[in-house]
Coordinates of C-alpha atoms and ligand atoms in Angstrom, one line a residue:
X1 CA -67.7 -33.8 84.4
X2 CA -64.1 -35.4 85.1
X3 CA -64.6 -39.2 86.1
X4 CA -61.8 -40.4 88.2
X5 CA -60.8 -43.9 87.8
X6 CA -59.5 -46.4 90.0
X7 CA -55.5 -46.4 89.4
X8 CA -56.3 -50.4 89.1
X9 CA -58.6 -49.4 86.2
X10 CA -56.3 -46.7 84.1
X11 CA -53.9 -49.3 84.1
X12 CA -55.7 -51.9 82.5
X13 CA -57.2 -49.5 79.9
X14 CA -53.2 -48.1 79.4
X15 CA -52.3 -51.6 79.6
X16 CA -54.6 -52.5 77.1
X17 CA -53.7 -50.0 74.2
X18 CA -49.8 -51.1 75.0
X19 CA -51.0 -55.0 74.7
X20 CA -52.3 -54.2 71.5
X21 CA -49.3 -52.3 69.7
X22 CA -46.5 -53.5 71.7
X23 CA -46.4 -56.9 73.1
X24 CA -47.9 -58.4 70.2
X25 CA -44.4 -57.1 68.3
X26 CA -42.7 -57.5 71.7
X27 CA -40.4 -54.8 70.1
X28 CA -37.5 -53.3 72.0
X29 CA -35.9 -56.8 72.9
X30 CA -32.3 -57.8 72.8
X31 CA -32.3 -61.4 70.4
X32 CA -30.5 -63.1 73.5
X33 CA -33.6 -61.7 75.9
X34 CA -36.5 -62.9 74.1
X35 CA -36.4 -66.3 75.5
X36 CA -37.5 -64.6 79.2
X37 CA -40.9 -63.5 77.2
X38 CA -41.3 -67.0 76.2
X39 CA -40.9 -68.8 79.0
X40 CA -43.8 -68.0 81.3
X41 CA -46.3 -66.4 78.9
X42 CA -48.3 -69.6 78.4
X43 CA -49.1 -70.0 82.2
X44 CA -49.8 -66.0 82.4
X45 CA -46.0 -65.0 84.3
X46 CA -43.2 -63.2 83.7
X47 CA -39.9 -63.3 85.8
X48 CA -37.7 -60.1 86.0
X49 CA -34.4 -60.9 84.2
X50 CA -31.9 -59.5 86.9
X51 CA -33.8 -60.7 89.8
X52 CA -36.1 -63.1 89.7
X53 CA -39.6 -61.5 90.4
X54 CA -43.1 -63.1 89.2
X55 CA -44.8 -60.6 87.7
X56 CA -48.6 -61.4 85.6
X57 CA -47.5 -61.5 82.2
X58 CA -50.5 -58.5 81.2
X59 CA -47.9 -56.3 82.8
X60 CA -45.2 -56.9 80.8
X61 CA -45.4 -53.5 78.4
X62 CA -48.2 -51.9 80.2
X63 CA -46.3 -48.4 80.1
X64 CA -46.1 -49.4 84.0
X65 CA -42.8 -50.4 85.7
X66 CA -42.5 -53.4 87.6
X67 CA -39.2 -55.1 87.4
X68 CA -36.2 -53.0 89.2
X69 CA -34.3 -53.9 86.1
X70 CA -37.1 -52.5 83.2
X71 CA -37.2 -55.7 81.7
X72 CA -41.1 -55.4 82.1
X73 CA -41.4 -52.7 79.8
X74 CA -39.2 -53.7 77.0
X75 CA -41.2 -52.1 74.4
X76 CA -42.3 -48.5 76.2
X77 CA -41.0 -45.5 77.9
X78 CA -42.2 -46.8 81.4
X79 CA -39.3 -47.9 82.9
X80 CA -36.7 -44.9 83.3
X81 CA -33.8 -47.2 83.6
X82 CA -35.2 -49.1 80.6
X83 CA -33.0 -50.1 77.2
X84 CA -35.0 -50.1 73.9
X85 CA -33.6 -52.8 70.8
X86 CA -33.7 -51.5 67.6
X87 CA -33.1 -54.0 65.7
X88 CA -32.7 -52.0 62.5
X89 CA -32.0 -54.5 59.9
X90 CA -30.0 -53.7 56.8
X91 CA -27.9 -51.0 59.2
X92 CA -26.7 -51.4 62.8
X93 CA -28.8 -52.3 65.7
X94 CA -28.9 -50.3 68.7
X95 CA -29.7 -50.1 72.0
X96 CA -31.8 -46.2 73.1
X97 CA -33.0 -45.2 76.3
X98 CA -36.9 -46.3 76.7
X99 CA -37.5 -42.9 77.2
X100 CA -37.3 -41.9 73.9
X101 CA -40.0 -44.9 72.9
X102 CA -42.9 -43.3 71.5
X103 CA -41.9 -39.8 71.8
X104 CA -43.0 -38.6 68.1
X105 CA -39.2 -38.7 67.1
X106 CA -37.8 -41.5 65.4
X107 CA -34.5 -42.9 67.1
X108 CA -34.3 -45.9 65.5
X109 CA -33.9 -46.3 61.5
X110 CA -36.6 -49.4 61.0
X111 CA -38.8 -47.0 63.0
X112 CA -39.6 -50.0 65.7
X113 CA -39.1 -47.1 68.6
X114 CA -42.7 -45.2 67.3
X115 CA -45.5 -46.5 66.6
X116 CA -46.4 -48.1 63.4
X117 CA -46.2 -45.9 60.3
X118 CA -44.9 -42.5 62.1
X119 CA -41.4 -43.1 60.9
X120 CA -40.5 -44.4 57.3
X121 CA -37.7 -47.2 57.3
X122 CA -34.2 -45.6 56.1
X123 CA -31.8 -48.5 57.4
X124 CA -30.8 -49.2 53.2
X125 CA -30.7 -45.5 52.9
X126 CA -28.2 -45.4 56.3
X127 CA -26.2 -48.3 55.2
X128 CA -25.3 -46.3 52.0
X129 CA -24.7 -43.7 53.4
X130 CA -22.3 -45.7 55.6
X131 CA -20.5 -47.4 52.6
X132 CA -19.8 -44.5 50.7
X133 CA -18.6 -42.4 53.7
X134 CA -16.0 -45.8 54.7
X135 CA -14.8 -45.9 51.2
X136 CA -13.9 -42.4 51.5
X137 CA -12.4 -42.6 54.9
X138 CA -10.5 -45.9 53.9
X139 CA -9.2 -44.1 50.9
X140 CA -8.0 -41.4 53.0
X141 CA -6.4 -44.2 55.5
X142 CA -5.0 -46.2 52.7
X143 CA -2.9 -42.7 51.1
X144 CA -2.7 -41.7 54.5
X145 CA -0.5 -45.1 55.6
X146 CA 1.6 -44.6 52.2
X147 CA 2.9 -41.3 53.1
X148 CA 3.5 -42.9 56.8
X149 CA 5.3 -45.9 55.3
X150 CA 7.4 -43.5 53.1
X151 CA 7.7 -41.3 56.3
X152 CA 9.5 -44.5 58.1
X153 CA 11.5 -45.7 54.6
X154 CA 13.4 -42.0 55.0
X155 CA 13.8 -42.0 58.9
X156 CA 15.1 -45.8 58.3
X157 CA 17.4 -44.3 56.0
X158 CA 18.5 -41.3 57.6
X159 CA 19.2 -43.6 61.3
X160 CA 21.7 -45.5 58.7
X161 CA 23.3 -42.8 57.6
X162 CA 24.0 -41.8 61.0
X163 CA 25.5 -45.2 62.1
X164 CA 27.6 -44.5 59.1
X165 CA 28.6 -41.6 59.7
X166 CA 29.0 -42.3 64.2
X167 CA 31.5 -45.4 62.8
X168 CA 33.5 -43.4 60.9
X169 CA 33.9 -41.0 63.2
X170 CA 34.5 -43.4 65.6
X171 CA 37.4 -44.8 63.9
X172 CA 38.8 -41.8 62.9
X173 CA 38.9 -41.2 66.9
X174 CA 40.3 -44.9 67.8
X175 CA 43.3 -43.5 64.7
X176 CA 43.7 -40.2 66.6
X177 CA 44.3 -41.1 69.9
X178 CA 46.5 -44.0 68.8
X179 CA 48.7 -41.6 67.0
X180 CA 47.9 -38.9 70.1
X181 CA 50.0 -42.0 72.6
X182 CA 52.3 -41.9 70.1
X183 CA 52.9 -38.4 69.5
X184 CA 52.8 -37.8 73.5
X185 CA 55.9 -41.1 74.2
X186 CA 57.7 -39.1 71.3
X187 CA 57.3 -36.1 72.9
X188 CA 58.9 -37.2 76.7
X189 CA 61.7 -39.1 74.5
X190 CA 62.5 -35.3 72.8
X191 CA 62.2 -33.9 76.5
X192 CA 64.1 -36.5 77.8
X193 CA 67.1 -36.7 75.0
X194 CA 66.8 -32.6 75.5
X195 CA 67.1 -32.8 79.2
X196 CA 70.1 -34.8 79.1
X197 CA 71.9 -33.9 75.9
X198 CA 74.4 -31.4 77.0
X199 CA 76.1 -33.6 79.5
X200 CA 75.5 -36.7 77.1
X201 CA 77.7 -34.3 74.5
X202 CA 80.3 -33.8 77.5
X203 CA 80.9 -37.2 78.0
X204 CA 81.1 -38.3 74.3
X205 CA 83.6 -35.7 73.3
X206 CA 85.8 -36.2 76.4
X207 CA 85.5 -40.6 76.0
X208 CA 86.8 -39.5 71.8
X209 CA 89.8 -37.3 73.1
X210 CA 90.6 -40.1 75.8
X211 CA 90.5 -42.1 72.8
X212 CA 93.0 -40.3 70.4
X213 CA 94.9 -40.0 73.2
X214 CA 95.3 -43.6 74.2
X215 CA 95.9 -44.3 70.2
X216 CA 98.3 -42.2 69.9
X217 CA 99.9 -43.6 73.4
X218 CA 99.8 -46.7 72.1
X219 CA 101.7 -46.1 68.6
X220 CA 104.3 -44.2 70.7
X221 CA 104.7 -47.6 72.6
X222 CA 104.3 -50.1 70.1
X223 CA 107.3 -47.5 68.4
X224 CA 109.2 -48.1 71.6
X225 CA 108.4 -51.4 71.8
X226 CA 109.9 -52.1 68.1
X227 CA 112.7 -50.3 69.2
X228 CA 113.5 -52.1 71.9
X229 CA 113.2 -55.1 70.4
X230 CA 115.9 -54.2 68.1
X231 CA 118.3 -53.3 70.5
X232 CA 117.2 -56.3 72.9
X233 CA 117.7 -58.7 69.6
X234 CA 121.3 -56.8 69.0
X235 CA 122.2 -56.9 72.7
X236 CA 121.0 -60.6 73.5
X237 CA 123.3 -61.6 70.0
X238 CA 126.1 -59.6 71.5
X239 CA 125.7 -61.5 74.9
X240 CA 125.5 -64.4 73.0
X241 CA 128.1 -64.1 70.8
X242 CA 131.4 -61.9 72.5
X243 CA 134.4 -63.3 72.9
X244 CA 135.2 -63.9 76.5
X245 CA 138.5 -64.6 76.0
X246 CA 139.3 -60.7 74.9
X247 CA 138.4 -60.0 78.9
X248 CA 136.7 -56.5 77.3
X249 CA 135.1 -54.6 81.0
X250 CA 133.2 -52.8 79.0
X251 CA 131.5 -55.8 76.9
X252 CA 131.7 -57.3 80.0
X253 CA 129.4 -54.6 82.0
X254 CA 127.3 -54.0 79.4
X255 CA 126.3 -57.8 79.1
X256 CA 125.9 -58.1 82.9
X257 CA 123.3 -55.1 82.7
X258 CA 121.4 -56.8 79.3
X259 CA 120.8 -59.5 81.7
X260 CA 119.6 -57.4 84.7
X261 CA 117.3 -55.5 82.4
X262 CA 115.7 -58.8 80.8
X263 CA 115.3 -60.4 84.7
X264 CA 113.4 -56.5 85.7
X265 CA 111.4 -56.2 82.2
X266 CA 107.7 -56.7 83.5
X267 CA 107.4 -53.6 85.6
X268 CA 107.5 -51.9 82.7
X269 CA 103.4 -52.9 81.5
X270 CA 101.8 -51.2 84.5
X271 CA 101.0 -48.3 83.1
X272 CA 98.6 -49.5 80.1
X273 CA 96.4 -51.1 82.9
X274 CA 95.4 -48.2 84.3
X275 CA 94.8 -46.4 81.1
X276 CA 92.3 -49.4 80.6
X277 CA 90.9 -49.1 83.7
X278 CA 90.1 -45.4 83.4
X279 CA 88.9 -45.7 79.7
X280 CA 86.7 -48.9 81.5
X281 CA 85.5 -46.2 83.9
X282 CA 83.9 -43.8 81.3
X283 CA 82.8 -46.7 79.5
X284 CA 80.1 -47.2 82.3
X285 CA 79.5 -42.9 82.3
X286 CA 78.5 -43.5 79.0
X287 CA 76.2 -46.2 80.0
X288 CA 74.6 -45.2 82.6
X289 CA 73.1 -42.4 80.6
X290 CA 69.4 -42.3 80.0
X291 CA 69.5 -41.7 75.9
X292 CA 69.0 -44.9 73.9
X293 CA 72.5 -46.5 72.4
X294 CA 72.8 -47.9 69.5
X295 CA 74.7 -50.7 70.8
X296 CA 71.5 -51.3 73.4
X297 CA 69.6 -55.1 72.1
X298 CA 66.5 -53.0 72.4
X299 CA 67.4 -50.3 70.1
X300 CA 67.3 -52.1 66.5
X301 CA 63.9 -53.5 67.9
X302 CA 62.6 -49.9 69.2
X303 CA 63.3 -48.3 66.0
X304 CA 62.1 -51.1 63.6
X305 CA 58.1 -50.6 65.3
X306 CA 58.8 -47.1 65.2
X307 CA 59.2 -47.2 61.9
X308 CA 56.1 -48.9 61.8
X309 CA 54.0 -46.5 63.9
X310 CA 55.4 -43.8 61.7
X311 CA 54.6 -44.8 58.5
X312 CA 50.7 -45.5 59.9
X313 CA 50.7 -41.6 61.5
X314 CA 51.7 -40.6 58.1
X315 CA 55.2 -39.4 59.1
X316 CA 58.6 -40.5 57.4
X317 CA 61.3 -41.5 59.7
X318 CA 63.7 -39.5 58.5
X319 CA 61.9 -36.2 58.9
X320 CA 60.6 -37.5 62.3
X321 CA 64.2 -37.9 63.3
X322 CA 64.3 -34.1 62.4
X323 CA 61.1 -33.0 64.3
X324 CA 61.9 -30.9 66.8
X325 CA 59.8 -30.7 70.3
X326 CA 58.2 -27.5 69.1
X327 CA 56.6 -29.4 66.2
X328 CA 55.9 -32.3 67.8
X329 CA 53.7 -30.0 70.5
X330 CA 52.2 -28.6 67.2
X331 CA 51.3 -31.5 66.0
X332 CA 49.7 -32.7 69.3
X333 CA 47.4 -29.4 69.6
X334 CA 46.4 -29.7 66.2
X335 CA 45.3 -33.8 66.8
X336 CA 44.0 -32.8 70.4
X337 CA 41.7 -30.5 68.8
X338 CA 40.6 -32.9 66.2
X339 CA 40.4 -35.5 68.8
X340 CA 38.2 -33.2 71.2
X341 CA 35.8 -31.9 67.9
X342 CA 35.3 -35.6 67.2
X343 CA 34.2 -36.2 70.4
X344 CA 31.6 -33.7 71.0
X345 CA 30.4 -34.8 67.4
X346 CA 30.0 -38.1 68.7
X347 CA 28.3 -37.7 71.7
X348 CA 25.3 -35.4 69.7
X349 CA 25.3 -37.9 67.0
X350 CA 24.8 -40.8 69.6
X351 CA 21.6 -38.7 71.4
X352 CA 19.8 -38.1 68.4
X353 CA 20.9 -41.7 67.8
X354 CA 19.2 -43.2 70.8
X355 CA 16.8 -40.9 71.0
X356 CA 13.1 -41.7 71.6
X357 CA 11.7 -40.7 67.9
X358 CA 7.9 -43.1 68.2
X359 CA 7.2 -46.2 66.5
X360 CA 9.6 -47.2 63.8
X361 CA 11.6 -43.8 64.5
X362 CA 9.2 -42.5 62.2
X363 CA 9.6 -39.1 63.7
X364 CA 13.3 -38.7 62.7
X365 CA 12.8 -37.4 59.5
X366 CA 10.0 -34.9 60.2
X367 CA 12.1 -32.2 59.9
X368 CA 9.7 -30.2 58.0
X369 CA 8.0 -27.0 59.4
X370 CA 4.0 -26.6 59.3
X371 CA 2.1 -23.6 59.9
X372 CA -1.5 -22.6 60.4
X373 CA -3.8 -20.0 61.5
X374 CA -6.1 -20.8 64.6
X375 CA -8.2 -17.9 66.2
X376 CA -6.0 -15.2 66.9
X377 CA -2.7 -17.2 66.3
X378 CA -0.5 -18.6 63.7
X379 CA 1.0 -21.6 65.3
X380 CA 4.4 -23.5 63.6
X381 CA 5.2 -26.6 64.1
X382 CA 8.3 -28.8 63.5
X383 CA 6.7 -32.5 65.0
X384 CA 10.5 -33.4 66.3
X385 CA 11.2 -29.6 67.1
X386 CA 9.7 -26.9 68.4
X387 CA 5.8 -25.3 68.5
X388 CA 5.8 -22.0 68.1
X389 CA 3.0 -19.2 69.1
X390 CA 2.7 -15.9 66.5
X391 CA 0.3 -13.3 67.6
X392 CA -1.1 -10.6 65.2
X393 CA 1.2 -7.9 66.6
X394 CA 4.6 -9.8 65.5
X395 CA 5.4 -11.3 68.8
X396 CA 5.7 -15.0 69.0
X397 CA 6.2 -17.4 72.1
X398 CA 7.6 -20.8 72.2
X399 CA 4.6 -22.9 73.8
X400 CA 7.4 -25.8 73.8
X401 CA 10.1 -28.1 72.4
X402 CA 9.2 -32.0 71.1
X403 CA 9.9 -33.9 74.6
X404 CA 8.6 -37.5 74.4
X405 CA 6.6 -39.7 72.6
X406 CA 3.6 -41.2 74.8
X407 CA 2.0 -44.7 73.7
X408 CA -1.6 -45.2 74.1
X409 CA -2.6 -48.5 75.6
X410 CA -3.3 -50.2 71.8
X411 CA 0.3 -50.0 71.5
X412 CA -0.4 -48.0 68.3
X413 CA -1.7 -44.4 68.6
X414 CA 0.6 -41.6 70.0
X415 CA 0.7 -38.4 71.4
X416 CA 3.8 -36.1 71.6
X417 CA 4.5 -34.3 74.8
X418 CA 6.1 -30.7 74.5
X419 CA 8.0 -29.2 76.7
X420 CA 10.5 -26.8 78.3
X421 CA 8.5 -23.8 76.1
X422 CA 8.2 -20.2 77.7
X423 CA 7.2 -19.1 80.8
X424 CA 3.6 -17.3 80.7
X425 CA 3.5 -14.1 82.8
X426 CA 2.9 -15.2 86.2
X427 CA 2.0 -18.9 85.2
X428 CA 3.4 -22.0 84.6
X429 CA 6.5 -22.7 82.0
X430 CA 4.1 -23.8 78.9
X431 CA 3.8 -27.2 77.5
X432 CA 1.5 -29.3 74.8
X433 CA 0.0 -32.5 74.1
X434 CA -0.1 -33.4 70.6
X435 CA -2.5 -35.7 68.9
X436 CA -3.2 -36.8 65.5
X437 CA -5.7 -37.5 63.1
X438 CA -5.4 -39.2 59.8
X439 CA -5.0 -37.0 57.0
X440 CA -2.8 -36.8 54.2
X441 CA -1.6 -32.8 54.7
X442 CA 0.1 -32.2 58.2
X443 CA -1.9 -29.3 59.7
X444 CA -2.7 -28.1 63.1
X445 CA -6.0 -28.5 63.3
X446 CA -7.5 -27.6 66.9
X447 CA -5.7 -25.5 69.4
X448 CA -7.0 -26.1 73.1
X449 CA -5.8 -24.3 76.1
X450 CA -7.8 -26.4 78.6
X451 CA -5.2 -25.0 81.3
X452 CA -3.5 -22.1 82.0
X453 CA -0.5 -22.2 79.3
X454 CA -0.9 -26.1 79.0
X455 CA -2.0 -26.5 75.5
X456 CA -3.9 -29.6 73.5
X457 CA -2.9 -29.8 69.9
X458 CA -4.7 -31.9 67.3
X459 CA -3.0 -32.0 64.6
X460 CA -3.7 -33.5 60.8
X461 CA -1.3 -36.1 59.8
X462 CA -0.4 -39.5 58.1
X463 CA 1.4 -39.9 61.3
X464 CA -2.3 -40.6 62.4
X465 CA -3.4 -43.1 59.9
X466 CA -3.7 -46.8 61.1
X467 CA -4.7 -49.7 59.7
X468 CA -7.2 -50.8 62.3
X469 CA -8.8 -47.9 62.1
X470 CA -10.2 -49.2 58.1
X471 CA -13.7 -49.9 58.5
X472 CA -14.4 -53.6 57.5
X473 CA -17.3 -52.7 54.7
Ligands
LIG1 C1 -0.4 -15.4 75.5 C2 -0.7 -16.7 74.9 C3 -1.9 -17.4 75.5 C4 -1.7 -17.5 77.0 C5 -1.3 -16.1 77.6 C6 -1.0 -16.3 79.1 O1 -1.4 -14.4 75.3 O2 0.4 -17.5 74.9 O3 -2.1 -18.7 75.0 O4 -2.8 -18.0 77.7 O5 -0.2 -15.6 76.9 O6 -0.7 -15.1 79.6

């Protein structure tokens, strides 16, 4: 015969068998929560924790809930929203759902969860465990965070190089185009002199003929002029000097005509001012042509900082003042070239320079490639190029290019974003996530395709060793 009993009644029998194993030990409880048992248990009361409800204290681990919170049943499975404290001294203390109180499995290592003597205490055995598994891991971090630091020494390096190398390239350029200006105001000056050097040649032989000319005008005059000096000199004595009284006509008339010529004598100068005038006249031609002259106060100057200029472009004056326009258009291809592969040398230098390469740029110098087999792929990977996809027939896909590098919020773990990869048929352009774990081999590890063509790549690296990630033993 069944005998039902009272609910009243089951609980106080339940309640009892609890009482005896449970609230005795009040196991379950956090340290900072026992002082709520305390309080009230003299006068018979307990007061839920969160809020505020008197319950008898023979309820408290009764297997029954009363409190909203649980804190009533500490010790047993009766609340379903109850925590259960294992204390677990020697190893970690944990908090486990009250459900799993008194199941028949042990949750807990001190075995506080069952009842005494079902589970044997393995909280040293744990802790062990613990310690020799952290050393092991720690050693792994430790060689791990070597190959890392040597990882950033030879990116360090190789970021120095490069400023090496972009300054001297950069000077090189600043030389090049200086001597480039020069070239190019040489050049107009050839144009220039060869524009105007036919009618400069004109000039210059007709102002040296004007010149012979006016020399030998000039001897034929200063001849004449001697000569007339003599016979001026031999007719002024014989004016001087004749004997009037001899009454000579002829003496006479030529004496009279002495002195008429003498009284007329300046007429005679006219013509050497307009020869002067007219050589006066080409004079300015000649001037007012656009070719440098030696007599010009610029000249001596111009030429000296040529001179200069030439010796720093590596050219000797002399065989500069026989460079023809030709060569001179040579020689400005030739540096125009230079000039333009400098350039575009420059500017790739400077975006690998400035380029986005993680924490201490320690990605610059994985040029390395990795490969490894993962279902029915081989994947290779260059960490600051590309991932590649090989199937088993020989065809292989790029799943995408090394992109960014994406900081977690501790400022200290990383992933890579890859992009721009292929295009899957009729789907999206493919693209990755890469994330590391701490290893001293670099090795994809897991290959996810949680989307369509987007991939998540875990892969084994120092590059995801930290230091905060040592377990303090
Ligand atoms: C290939 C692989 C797969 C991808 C499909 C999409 O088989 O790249 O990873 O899902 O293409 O068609």
């Amino acid at each position: 015969m069944i005998v039902q009993l009272p609910s009243t009644m089951k609980r106080g029998l339940t309640g009892l068998l609890f009482f005896a194993i449970s609230v005795l030990a009040l196991r379950g409880v956090l340290p900072e929560n026992e002082a709520y048992y305390n309080e009230g248990k003299d006068q018979g009361v307990f007061t839920c924790i969160s809020d505020g409800k008197v319950i008898p204290f023979k309820h408290v681990n009764d297997g029954y809930c009363d409190c909203a919170d649980g804190s009533d049943e500490p010790g047993t499975s009766g609340c379903s929203n109850g925590k259960f404290y294992c204390k677990n001294e020697g190893f970690f203390s944990k908090l486990i759902n009250s459900n799993l109180v008194d199941d028949g499995i042990c949750d807990c290592c001190d075995g506080s969860d069952e009842l005494p003597g079902v589970c044997p205490n393995t909280c040293t055995d744990l802790m062990n465990e613990y310690i020799e598994n952290a050393k092991e891991s720690n050693g792994l971090i430790q060689r791990g965070l070597r190959l890392k630091n040597e990882m950033i020494s030879t990116s360090q390096a190789m970021k120095d190089e490069l400023l090496g190398k972009i300054g001297s390239i950069q000077s090189s350029l600043n030389s090049n185009e200086f001597k480039h200006s020069q070239l190019l105001e040489m050049k107009d000056e050839l144009v220039r002199i060869e524009q105007n050097g036919p009618c400069y040649d004109h000039l210059h032989e007709k102002l040296n003929n004007l010149q012979n000319f006016i020399e030998t005008q000039l001897n034929k005059v200063n001849s004449f002029k001697s000569n007339t000096e003599t016979l001026e000199k031999i007719l002024g004595d014989m004016n001087e000097k004749y004997n009037h009284n001899f009454n000579d006509p002829a003496v006479k008339l030529a004496s009279q005509n002495y002195l008429n010529y003498k009284s007329n004598k300046e007429t005679q100068e006219i013509d050497f001012k307009q020869i002067i005038s007219s050589i006066n006249d080409l004079k300015n031609e000649i001037d007012n042509l656009p070719v440098p002259k030696v007599t010009s106060f610029w000249h001596p100057i111009q030429e000296f900082s040529n001179k200069l200029v030439y010796s720093f472009i590596g050219i000797k004056p002399k065989n500069l003042e026989k460079l023809s326009l030709p060569e001179v258009e040579q020689k400005l291809d030739i540096l125009q070239n230079k000039i333009n592969t400098e350039k575009t040398n420059l500017e790739k230098m400077s975006n690998t320079l400035n380029r986005d390469f993680g924490p201490n740029d320690i990605l610059r110098s994985l040029n390395d490639k990795f490969e490894s087999e993962i279902g029915n792929y081989k994947y290779s990977i260059q960490l600051n190029g590309d991932l590649i996809q090989n199937d088993n027939k020989g065809s292989s896909v790029t799943i995408g290019r090394f992109k960014s590098v994406v900081m977690s919020s501790d400022g200290e773990h990383f992933k890579l974003n890859f992009g721009d990869g292929q295009r899957c048929w009729n789907g999206p352009i493919r693209s990755a996530s890469i994330g590391f774990e701490c290893n001293t081999q670099t090795s994809i590890k897991i290959v996810n395709e949680p989307e369509k063509c987007h991939y998540y790549i875990l892969v084994d690296s120092p590059l995801g060793c930290f230091e905060n990630d040592l377990i303090v033993i």
